[in-house]
């Protein structure tokens, strides 16, 4: 379910905002300008330059391959990619999902739930467990849930190379793993390798390795004169990428911009969620998760997430009731 951004702005007087649909392609934090390539503008048209007092970077992160896990471009391209992927899934007999983080587990779980009895679904985990970085007991529980949906987890399955070739009317993929194993499938869905959408930001503000934006405890982008550039969400990915963290960071920055603009007061440190929650749907019937270090029951994850994948909150995001 996708909704128009303009809907969320409707309650406000139209002279209080401008919605600019386009891609930020360059920024100058000294001149306080940002250049935006407007959607629906011709290839030769000049980008629009916008002057700001405060700038908030919230352009997130993307998957580098042609997959619909995130919104990487405009509305129509995303819809087309979603439908194309669904139609490829429908036709495929053997689907390999690469990367066994939360996204890979959720994708494999959905496929297993719908097609576990009619198609071969393989999830490649680069290490010895799914959900790397989590407690082993949680990873083992996740693997057991996937097994119930007939998803095969192939461990030590780090991908080295993928060759695509056209078969009889359909694509075929040969996947070479680092351990020497070669796998064949007719649909390959990579979920690994997220990169921040930070190309329009000068490299001196970025972590040289991850390219995420560097911020201080107030979520000011570091080394900006005047401390009037902020960053939230997956473009920062600290303490990790997650929408509950993003939501809290957005609220902190909104508060700090208000303190600065309206009250001329110093900023307050940004607060994260009171407890780190991981909730991973495994198909439409079950799930795994934890609240802090306490394991959540499958039923609880299903109730809170897997049952609807949060669709019931869309109206509240649009109305601003959730912030
Ligand atoms: C399959 C999946 C399941 C997830 N489940 C959960 C979960 O259960 N719980 C949880 O906490 N988190 C979850 N996450 C993570 C969560 O979705 C992200 O942490 C959250 O979306 C980050 O929000 P964001 O606004 O920072 O970035 P994004 O959601 O990445 O949004 C960034 C937006 O900016 C746009 N953009 C990019 N570059 C530019 C540019 N140069 N100019 C203008 N616009 C640009 C993008 O098109 C996009 O619309 C999940 C992620 C995935 C992929």
mmCIF file of C-alpha atoms and ligand atoms in Angstrom:
data_model
loop_
_atom_site.group_PDB
_atom_site.id
_atom_site.type_symbol
_atom_site.label_atom_id
_atom_site.label_comp_id
_atom_site.label_asym_id
_atom_site.label_seq_id
_atom_site.Cartn_x
_atom_site.Cartn_y
_atom_site.Cartn_z
ATOM 1 C CA UNK A 1 0.000 0.000 0.000
ATOM 2 C CA UNK A 2 1.618 3.246 -1.121
ATOM 3 C CA UNK A 3 0.205 6.673 -0.413
ATOM 4 C CA UNK A 4 0.880 10.156 -1.710
ATOM 5 C CA UNK A 5 3.220 12.334 0.352
ATOM 6 C CA UNK A 6 0.984 15.286 -0.452
ATOM 7 C CA UNK A 7 -1.802 13.647 1.599
ATOM 8 C CA UNK A 8 0.323 13.912 4.736
ATOM 9 C CA UNK A 9 0.834 17.638 4.139
ATOM 10 C CA UNK A 10 -2.802 18.450 3.417
ATOM 11 C CA UNK A 11 -3.743 19.499 6.975
ATOM 12 C CA UNK A 12 -1.205 22.350 6.829
ATOM 13 C CA UNK A 13 -1.758 25.734 5.163
ATOM 14 C CA UNK A 14 -0.313 25.502 1.653
ATOM 15 C CA UNK A 15 1.799 28.647 2.167
ATOM 16 C CA UNK A 16 3.714 26.832 4.937
ATOM 17 C CA UNK A 17 5.355 24.180 2.787
ATOM 18 C CA UNK A 18 6.466 23.197 -0.690
ATOM 19 C CA UNK A 19 6.676 19.582 -1.779
ATOM 20 C CA UNK A 20 9.490 19.145 -4.294
ATOM 21 C CA UNK A 21 9.587 15.718 -5.945
ATOM 22 C CA UNK A 22 13.081 14.998 -7.214
ATOM 23 C CA UNK A 23 16.517 13.652 -6.458
ATOM 24 C CA UNK A 24 19.085 15.564 -4.395
ATOM 25 C CA UNK A 25 22.220 15.421 -6.542
ATOM 26 C CA UNK A 26 24.581 17.941 -4.914
ATOM 27 C CA UNK A 27 24.913 19.966 -1.739
ATOM 28 C CA UNK A 28 27.003 22.850 -0.491
ATOM 29 C CA UNK A 29 26.888 23.114 3.294
ATOM 30 C CA UNK A 30 28.844 26.393 3.280
ATOM 31 C CA UNK A 31 26.650 28.193 0.748
ATOM 32 C CA UNK A 32 23.579 26.464 2.319
ATOM 33 C CA UNK A 33 22.246 25.153 -0.980
ATOM 34 C CA UNK A 34 21.083 21.846 -2.327
ATOM 35 C CA UNK A 35 20.587 20.899 -5.987
ATOM 36 C CA UNK A 36 17.602 18.766 -6.929
ATOM 37 C CA UNK A 37 16.969 17.017 -10.247
ATOM 38 C CA UNK A 38 13.213 17.326 -10.554
ATOM 39 C CA UNK A 39 11.181 14.272 -11.535
ATOM 40 C CA UNK A 40 9.531 14.594 -14.919
ATOM 41 C CA UNK A 41 12.139 17.128 -16.030
ATOM 42 C CA UNK A 42 13.949 16.475 -19.326
ATOM 43 C CA UNK A 43 17.512 15.097 -19.354
ATOM 44 C CA UNK A 44 18.934 18.505 -20.357
ATOM 45 C CA UNK A 45 16.978 20.619 -17.891
ATOM 46 C CA UNK A 46 18.872 22.378 -15.146
ATOM 47 C CA UNK A 47 18.550 21.072 -11.581
ATOM 48 C CA UNK A 48 16.710 23.307 -9.164
ATOM 49 C CA UNK A 49 18.861 24.972 -6.498
ATOM 50 C CA UNK A 50 17.195 25.368 -3.113
ATOM 51 C CA UNK A 51 18.539 27.636 -0.376
ATOM 52 C CA UNK A 52 17.949 26.467 3.183
ATOM 53 C CA UNK A 53 18.372 27.581 6.797
ATOM 54 C CA UNK A 54 18.266 24.018 8.126
ATOM 55 C CA UNK A 55 18.719 20.870 6.074
ATOM 56 C CA UNK A 56 17.733 17.364 7.198
ATOM 57 C CA UNK A 57 19.253 14.437 5.308
ATOM 58 C CA UNK A 58 16.796 11.522 5.301
ATOM 59 C CA UNK A 59 17.529 9.822 1.980
ATOM 60 C CA UNK A 60 18.025 6.398 3.547
ATOM 61 C CA UNK A 61 19.850 3.524 1.949
ATOM 62 C CA UNK A 62 19.259 1.251 -1.050
ATOM 63 C CA UNK A 63 19.939 -2.246 -2.229
ATOM 64 C CA UNK A 64 22.396 -2.128 -5.105
ATOM 65 C CA UNK A 65 20.581 -4.715 -7.193
ATOM 66 C CA UNK A 66 17.288 -4.569 -9.039
ATOM 67 C CA UNK A 67 15.053 -5.636 -6.158
ATOM 68 C CA UNK A 68 11.975 -3.974 -4.687
ATOM 69 C CA UNK A 69 12.878 -4.169 -0.977
ATOM 70 C CA UNK A 70 13.231 -0.389 -0.790
ATOM 71 C CA UNK A 71 11.949 2.615 -2.727
ATOM 72 C CA UNK A 72 14.975 3.419 -4.897
ATOM 73 C CA UNK A 73 13.424 5.697 -7.472
ATOM 74 C CA UNK A 74 10.081 7.163 -8.432
ATOM 75 C CA UNK A 75 6.632 5.741 -7.691
ATOM 76 C CA UNK A 76 5.981 4.250 -11.137
ATOM 77 C CA UNK A 77 9.382 2.515 -11.346
ATOM 78 C CA UNK A 78 8.826 0.972 -7.915
ATOM 79 C CA UNK A 79 5.349 -0.293 -8.851
ATOM 80 C CA UNK A 80 6.718 -1.765 -12.099
ATOM 81 C CA UNK A 81 9.605 -3.452 -10.270
ATOM 82 C CA UNK A 82 7.232 -4.907 -7.653
ATOM 83 C CA UNK A 83 4.940 -6.381 -10.317
ATOM 84 C CA UNK A 84 7.866 -7.684 -12.420
ATOM 85 C CA UNK A 85 9.351 -9.411 -9.375
ATOM 86 C CA UNK A 86 5.985 -10.924 -8.411
ATOM 87 C CA UNK A 87 5.503 -12.260 -11.942
ATOM 88 C CA UNK A 88 9.039 -13.765 -11.980
ATOM 89 C CA UNK A 89 8.310 -15.414 -8.611
ATOM 90 C CA UNK A 90 5.087 -16.839 -10.029
ATOM 91 C CA UNK A 91 6.915 -18.436 -12.972
ATOM 92 C CA UNK A 92 10.066 -19.657 -11.175
ATOM 93 C CA UNK A 93 10.472 -23.225 -9.972
ATOM 94 C CA UNK A 94 13.678 -22.753 -7.951
ATOM 95 C CA UNK A 95 14.229 -19.436 -6.167
ATOM 96 C CA UNK A 96 17.450 -18.581 -4.362
ATOM 97 C CA UNK A 97 17.383 -15.761 -1.815
ATOM 98 C CA UNK A 98 20.899 -14.572 -0.956
ATOM 99 C CA UNK A 99 21.706 -12.924 2.374
ATOM 100 C CA UNK A 100 20.191 -14.215 5.601
ATOM 101 C CA UNK A 101 19.764 -10.955 7.498
ATOM 102 C CA UNK A 102 16.246 -9.845 8.492
ATOM 103 C CA UNK A 103 15.290 -8.941 4.895
ATOM 104 C CA UNK A 104 16.472 -12.281 3.475
ATOM 105 C CA UNK A 105 14.680 -14.216 6.223
ATOM 106 C CA UNK A 106 11.443 -12.298 5.641
ATOM 107 C CA UNK A 107 11.604 -12.734 1.853
ATOM 108 C CA UNK A 108 12.383 -16.468 2.131
ATOM 109 C CA UNK A 109 9.661 -16.860 4.781
ATOM 110 C CA UNK A 110 7.011 -15.199 2.586
ATOM 111 C CA UNK A 111 8.034 -17.373 -0.372
ATOM 112 C CA UNK A 112 8.026 -20.506 1.782
ATOM 113 C CA UNK A 113 4.586 -19.683 3.160
ATOM 114 C CA UNK A 114 3.092 -19.220 -0.297
ATOM 115 C CA UNK A 115 5.121 -21.683 -2.404
ATOM 116 C CA UNK A 116 7.011 -23.992 -0.022
ATOM 117 C CA UNK A 117 5.070 -26.999 -1.276
ATOM 118 C CA UNK A 118 5.270 -26.224 -4.990
ATOM 119 C CA UNK A 119 8.654 -24.528 -5.543
ATOM 120 C CA UNK A 120 12.192 -25.018 -4.231
ATOM 121 C CA UNK A 121 13.182 -22.094 -1.991
ATOM 122 C CA UNK A 122 16.813 -21.780 -0.866
ATOM 123 C CA UNK A 123 18.158 -19.141 1.520
ATOM 124 C CA UNK A 124 21.918 -18.572 1.371
ATOM 125 C CA UNK A 125 23.542 -17.631 4.697
ATOM 126 C CA UNK A 126 27.134 -16.450 4.312
ATOM 127 C CA UNK A 127 28.063 -17.667 7.824
ATOM 128 C CA UNK A 128 27.007 -20.564 9.982
ATOM 129 C CA UNK A 129 23.649 -19.046 10.996
ATOM 130 C CA UNK A 130 20.836 -16.841 9.748
ATOM 131 C CA UNK A 131 20.428 -13.395 11.409
ATOM 132 C CA UNK A 132 24.175 -12.932 11.975
ATOM 133 C CA UNK A 133 24.990 -10.830 15.024
ATOM 134 C CA UNK A 134 21.948 -12.087 16.925
ATOM 135 C CA UNK A 135 22.025 -14.630 19.768
ATOM 136 C CA UNK A 136 22.555 -18.131 18.443
ATOM 137 C CA UNK A 137 19.299 -19.367 20.029
ATOM 138 C CA UNK A 138 17.342 -16.766 18.005
ATOM 139 C CA UNK A 139 19.118 -17.784 14.797
ATOM 140 C CA UNK A 140 18.408 -21.461 15.459
ATOM 141 C CA UNK A 141 14.728 -20.697 16.186
ATOM 142 C CA UNK A 142 14.540 -18.763 12.878
ATOM 143 C CA UNK A 143 16.092 -21.654 10.970
ATOM 144 C CA UNK A 144 13.511 -24.007 12.514
ATOM 145 C CA UNK A 145 10.669 -21.696 11.476
ATOM 146 C CA UNK A 146 12.019 -21.583 7.920
ATOM 147 C CA UNK A 147 12.319 -25.375 7.846
ATOM 148 C CA UNK A 148 8.600 -25.638 8.692
ATOM 149 C CA UNK A 149 7.900 -23.652 5.497
ATOM 150 C CA UNK A 150 10.158 -25.971 3.444
ATOM 151 C CA UNK A 151 12.837 -23.294 3.005
ATOM 152 C CA UNK A 152 16.327 -24.814 2.764
ATOM 153 C CA UNK A 153 19.006 -22.771 4.515
ATOM 154 C CA UNK A 154 22.398 -23.230 2.878
ATOM 155 C CA UNK A 155 25.122 -22.191 5.322
ATOM 156 C CA UNK A 156 28.570 -20.949 4.308
ATOM 157 C CA UNK A 157 26.821 -19.723 1.174
ATOM 158 C CA UNK A 158 28.639 -16.461 0.463
ATOM 159 C CA UNK A 159 28.081 -15.533 -3.182
ATOM 160 C CA UNK A 160 31.188 -14.875 -5.307
ATOM 161 C CA UNK A 161 29.694 -14.541 -8.755
ATOM 162 C CA UNK A 162 26.325 -14.650 -10.510
ATOM 163 C CA UNK A 163 25.916 -15.360 -14.214
ATOM 164 C CA UNK A 164 22.527 -14.674 -15.805
ATOM 165 C CA UNK A 165 21.524 -16.200 -19.132
ATOM 166 C CA UNK A 166 18.293 -16.351 -21.063
ATOM 167 C CA UNK A 167 16.726 -19.807 -21.090
ATOM 168 C CA UNK A 168 13.701 -20.962 -23.079
ATOM 169 C CA UNK A 169 11.664 -17.816 -22.581
ATOM 170 C CA UNK A 170 12.967 -17.417 -19.047
ATOM 171 C CA UNK A 171 16.137 -16.416 -17.248
ATOM 172 C CA UNK A 172 18.521 -18.881 -15.630
ATOM 173 C CA UNK A 173 21.105 -18.023 -13.001
ATOM 174 C CA UNK A 174 24.344 -19.789 -12.118
ATOM 175 C CA UNK A 175 25.549 -18.818 -8.668
ATOM 176 C CA UNK A 176 29.133 -19.486 -7.737
ATOM 177 C CA UNK A 177 29.733 -19.567 -3.987
ATOM 178 C CA UNK A 178 33.053 -18.717 -2.370
ATOM 179 C CA UNK A 179 33.286 -22.290 -1.051
ATOM 180 C CA UNK A 180 33.373 -23.598 -4.631
ATOM 181 C CA UNK A 181 29.747 -24.782 -4.797
ATOM 182 C CA UNK A 182 27.821 -23.931 -7.958
ATOM 183 C CA UNK A 183 24.033 -23.511 -7.791
ATOM 184 C CA UNK A 184 21.456 -23.121 -10.555
ATOM 185 C CA UNK A 185 18.071 -21.445 -10.242
ATOM 186 C CA UNK A 186 15.529 -19.590 -12.324
ATOM 187 C CA UNK A 187 15.142 -16.652 -9.950
ATOM 188 C CA UNK A 188 17.877 -15.057 -7.859
ATOM 189 C CA UNK A 189 16.820 -12.538 -5.201
ATOM 190 C CA UNK A 190 19.782 -10.889 -3.482
ATOM 191 C CA UNK A 191 19.081 -9.126 -0.180
ATOM 192 C CA UNK A 192 22.619 -8.308 0.832
ATOM 193 C CA UNK A 193 24.642 -5.135 0.283
ATOM 194 C CA UNK A 194 22.738 -2.029 1.375
ATOM 195 C CA UNK A 195 24.466 1.265 0.587
ATOM 196 C CA UNK A 196 23.541 4.718 1.942
ATOM 197 C CA UNK A 197 22.069 7.266 -0.483
ATOM 198 C CA UNK A 198 24.753 9.801 0.391
ATOM 199 C CA UNK A 199 26.414 10.486 -2.969
ATOM 200 C CA UNK A 200 25.226 14.111 -2.932
ATOM 201 C CA UNK A 201 27.082 14.797 0.339
ATOM 202 C CA UNK A 202 30.745 15.877 0.406
ATOM 203 C CA UNK A 203 33.019 12.930 1.334
ATOM 204 C CA UNK A 204 34.409 14.787 4.370
ATOM 205 C CA UNK A 205 31.063 14.271 6.136
ATOM 206 C CA UNK A 206 30.964 10.534 5.405
ATOM 207 C CA UNK A 207 32.430 7.463 7.047
ATOM 208 C CA UNK A 208 35.171 6.567 4.540
ATOM 209 C CA UNK A 209 34.341 2.862 4.692
ATOM 210 C CA UNK A 210 30.535 2.665 4.923
ATOM 211 C CA UNK A 211 29.679 6.032 3.263
ATOM 212 C CA UNK A 212 27.080 6.675 5.972
ATOM 213 C CA UNK A 213 26.779 10.279 7.159
ATOM 214 C CA UNK A 214 28.747 11.117 10.320
ATOM 215 C CA UNK A 215 26.671 12.710 13.088
ATOM 216 C CA UNK A 216 27.157 13.833 16.675
ATOM 217 C CA UNK A 217 24.900 13.069 19.660
ATOM 218 C CA UNK A 218 22.405 15.757 18.509
ATOM 219 C CA UNK A 219 22.325 14.275 14.973
ATOM 220 C CA UNK A 220 24.126 17.309 13.544
ATOM 221 C CA UNK A 221 26.184 16.283 10.532
ATOM 222 C CA UNK A 222 29.758 16.697 11.768
ATOM 223 C CA UNK A 223 32.117 19.419 10.489
ATOM 224 C CA UNK A 224 29.345 21.696 9.204
ATOM 225 C CA UNK A 225 29.771 25.379 10.067
ATOM 226 C CA UNK A 226 26.689 26.614 11.971
ATOM 227 C CA UNK A 227 25.468 23.086 12.864
ATOM 228 C CA UNK A 228 22.412 23.490 10.629
ATOM 229 C CA UNK A 229 22.590 20.178 8.763
ATOM 230 C CA UNK A 230 21.082 17.090 10.379
ATOM 231 C CA UNK A 231 20.757 13.450 9.392
ATOM 232 C CA UNK A 232 18.386 10.664 10.442
ATOM 233 C CA UNK A 233 17.600 7.078 9.570
ATOM 234 C CA UNK A 234 19.364 4.637 7.271
ATOM 235 C CA UNK A 235 21.682 7.315 5.826
ATOM 236 C CA UNK A 236 23.185 7.303 9.342
ATOM 237 C CA UNK A 237 22.439 3.627 10.202
ATOM 238 C CA UNK A 238 23.381 4.132 13.840
ATOM 239 C CA UNK A 239 23.010 2.255 16.101
ATOM 240 C CA UNK A 240 21.562 0.228 13.195
ATOM 241 C CA UNK A 241 19.123 0.662 10.328
ATOM 242 C CA UNK A 242 15.558 0.358 11.623
ATOM 243 C CA UNK A 243 12.363 2.354 11.280
ATOM 244 C CA UNK A 244 11.703 2.628 15.015
ATOM 245 C CA UNK A 245 15.169 4.138 15.415
ATOM 246 C CA UNK A 246 14.525 6.407 12.404
ATOM 247 C CA UNK A 247 11.227 7.559 13.902
ATOM 248 C CA UNK A 248 12.855 8.519 17.217
ATOM 249 C CA UNK A 249 15.696 10.289 15.432
ATOM 250 C CA UNK A 250 13.212 12.235 13.280
ATOM 251 C CA UNK A 251 11.332 13.371 16.412
ATOM 252 C CA UNK A 252 14.615 14.477 18.056
ATOM 253 C CA UNK A 253 15.704 16.485 15.024
ATOM 254 C CA UNK A 254 12.272 18.107 14.665
ATOM 255 C CA UNK A 255 12.505 19.155 18.322
ATOM 256 C CA UNK A 256 16.052 20.478 17.915
ATOM 257 C CA UNK A 257 15.240 22.468 14.778
ATOM 258 C CA UNK A 258 12.289 23.990 16.643
ATOM 259 C CA UNK A 259 14.534 24.825 19.627
ATOM 260 C CA UNK A 260 17.009 26.511 17.312
ATOM 261 C CA UNK A 261 14.593 28.359 14.987
ATOM 262 C CA UNK A 262 11.781 29.352 17.324
ATOM 263 C CA UNK A 263 13.318 29.467 20.771
ATOM 264 C CA UNK A 264 16.984 30.190 20.058
ATOM 265 C CA UNK A 265 17.920 27.455 22.510
ATOM 266 C CA UNK A 266 20.725 24.865 22.361
ATOM 267 C CA UNK A 267 19.888 21.362 21.074
ATOM 268 C CA UNK A 268 19.271 18.345 23.278
ATOM 269 C CA UNK A 269 20.898 14.935 22.652
ATOM 270 C CA UNK A 270 18.859 12.617 20.436
ATOM 271 C CA UNK A 271 17.060 9.752 22.124
ATOM 272 C CA UNK A 272 16.679 6.264 20.688
ATOM 273 C CA UNK A 273 13.853 3.813 21.442
ATOM 274 C CA UNK A 274 13.834 2.758 25.143
ATOM 275 C CA UNK A 275 14.590 -0.823 24.112
ATOM 276 C CA UNK A 276 15.928 -2.320 20.879
ATOM 277 C CA UNK A 277 13.289 -4.573 19.323
ATOM 278 C CA UNK A 278 13.885 -7.000 16.481
ATOM 279 C CA UNK A 279 10.757 -8.519 14.979
ATOM 280 C CA UNK A 280 11.134 -10.728 11.946
ATOM 281 C CA UNK A 281 8.079 -12.209 10.243
ATOM 282 C CA UNK A 282 8.627 -15.743 8.972
ATOM 283 C CA UNK A 283 5.751 -16.198 6.599
ATOM 284 C CA UNK A 284 2.256 -14.965 7.270
ATOM 285 C CA UNK A 285 1.697 -17.285 10.222
ATOM 286 C CA UNK A 286 4.705 -17.002 12.497
ATOM 287 C CA UNK A 287 7.761 -14.955 13.452
ATOM 288 C CA UNK A 288 10.861 -14.595 15.600
ATOM 289 C CA UNK A 289 12.146 -11.678 17.602
ATOM 290 C CA UNK A 290 13.496 -10.184 20.751
ATOM 291 C CA UNK A 291 12.898 -7.185 22.980
ATOM 292 C CA UNK A 292 16.341 -6.235 24.239
ATOM 293 C CA UNK A 293 17.777 -9.663 24.991
ATOM 294 C CA UNK A 294 14.411 -11.252 25.835
ATOM 295 C CA UNK A 295 13.035 -13.577 23.184
ATOM 296 C CA UNK A 296 9.541 -12.785 21.865
ATOM 297 C CA UNK A 297 7.085 -15.625 21.241
ATOM 298 C CA UNK A 298 6.239 -16.413 17.622
ATOM 299 C CA UNK A 299 2.593 -15.521 18.281
ATOM 300 C CA UNK A 300 3.608 -12.079 19.597
ATOM 301 C CA UNK A 301 5.699 -11.293 16.493
ATOM 302 C CA UNK A 302 2.869 -12.497 14.248
ATOM 303 C CA UNK A 303 0.369 -10.326 16.150
ATOM 304 C CA UNK A 304 2.574 -7.216 16.122
ATOM 305 C CA UNK A 305 4.048 -7.565 12.638
ATOM 306 C CA UNK A 306 3.640 -10.694 10.502
ATOM 307 C CA UNK A 307 -0.176 -10.560 10.408
ATOM 308 C CA UNK A 308 -0.312 -7.251 8.521
ATOM 309 C CA UNK A 309 3.322 -6.122 8.076
ATOM 310 C CA UNK A 310 2.289 -2.826 9.655
ATOM 311 C CA UNK A 311 -0.270 -1.858 7.002
ATOM 312 C CA UNK A 312 -2.726 -0.839 9.734
ATOM 313 C CA UNK A 313 -0.360 2.029 10.648
ATOM 314 C CA UNK A 314 -0.322 3.663 7.195
ATOM 315 C CA UNK A 315 -3.280 5.946 7.931
ATOM 316 C CA UNK A 316 -1.663 7.078 11.172
ATOM 317 C CA UNK A 317 1.642 7.828 9.413
ATOM 318 C CA UNK A 318 -0.258 9.926 6.882
ATOM 319 C CA UNK A 319 -2.258 11.781 9.555
ATOM 320 C CA UNK A 320 0.830 12.327 11.729
ATOM 321 C CA UNK A 321 -0.701 10.408 14.650
ATOM 322 C CA UNK A 322 2.464 8.281 14.727
ATOM 323 C CA UNK A 323 5.586 10.395 14.972
HETATM 324 C C1 LIG B 1 12.186 -5.758 3.820
HETATM 325 C C2 LIG B 1 12.482 -4.818 4.965
HETATM 326 C C3 LIG B 1 11.864 -5.010 6.194
HETATM 327 C C4 LIG B 1 12.127 -4.134 7.272
HETATM 328 N N1 LIG B 1 11.517 -4.359 8.462
HETATM 329 C C5 LIG B 1 11.787 -3.543 9.500
HETATM 330 C C6 LIG B 1 11.187 -3.755 10.765
HETATM 331 O O1 LIG B 1 10.402 -4.666 10.951
HETATM 332 N N2 LIG B 1 11.498 -2.928 11.787
HETATM 333 C C7 LIG B 1 12.372 -1.893 11.622
HETATM 334 O O2 LIG B 1 12.606 -1.174 12.598
HETATM 335 N N3 LIG B 1 12.946 -1.658 10.441
HETATM 336 C C8 LIG B 1 12.703 -2.455 9.370
HETATM 337 N N4 LIG B 1 13.301 -2.222 8.160
HETATM 338 C C9 LIG B 1 14.222 -1.085 8.029
HETATM 339 C C10 LIG B 1 13.438 0.203 7.753
HETATM 340 O O3 LIG B 1 12.653 0.011 6.591
HETATM 341 C C11 LIG B 1 14.414 1.358 7.547
HETATM 342 O O4 LIG B 1 15.225 1.469 8.691
HETATM 343 C C12 LIG B 1 13.655 2.678 7.325
HETATM 344 O O5 LIG B 1 12.886 2.582 6.147
HETATM 345 C C13 LIG B 1 14.628 3.838 7.192
HETATM 346 O O6 LIG B 1 13.912 4.999 6.855
HETATM 347 P P1 LIG B 1 14.638 6.206 6.102
HETATM 348 O O7 LIG B 1 13.572 7.220 5.947
HETATM 349 O O8 LIG B 1 15.897 6.549 6.779
HETATM 350 O O9 LIG B 1 15.086 5.649 4.676
HETATM 351 P P2 LIG B 1 14.315 4.974 3.481
HETATM 352 O O10 LIG B 1 13.142 4.193 3.957
HETATM 353 O O11 LIG B 1 15.401 4.276 2.719
HETATM 354 O O12 LIG B 1 13.724 6.193 2.641
HETATM 355 C C14 LIG B 1 14.556 7.076 1.953
HETATM 356 C C15 LIG B 1 13.752 7.771 0.868
HETATM 357 O O13 LIG B 1 14.591 8.744 0.245
HETATM 358 C C16 LIG B 1 14.536 8.595 -1.170
HETATM 359 N N5 LIG B 1 15.838 9.034 -1.743
HETATM 360 C C17 LIG B 1 16.981 8.317 -1.876
HETATM 361 N N6 LIG B 1 17.965 9.064 -2.406
HETATM 362 C C18 LIG B 1 17.431 10.290 -2.618
HETATM 363 C C19 LIG B 1 17.950 11.518 -3.131
HETATM 364 N N7 LIG B 1 19.225 11.637 -3.518
HETATM 365 N N8 LIG B 1 17.108 12.579 -3.199
HETATM 366 C C20 LIG B 1 15.802 12.484 -2.785
HETATM 367 N N9 LIG B 1 15.272 11.360 -2.276
HETATM 368 C C21 LIG B 1 16.069 10.278 -2.195
HETATM 369 C C22 LIG B 1 14.262 7.125 -1.391
HETATM 370 O O14 LIG B 1 13.680 6.909 -2.677
HETATM 371 C C23 LIG B 1 13.285 6.843 -0.246
HETATM 372 O O15 LIG B 1 11.984 7.190 -0.608
HETATM 373 C C24 LIG B 1 13.049 -3.077 7.084
HETATM 374 C C25 LIG B 1 13.668 -2.887 5.843
HETATM 375 C C26 LIG B 1 13.401 -3.746 4.797
HETATM 376 C C27 LIG B 1 14.094 -3.519 3.473
#
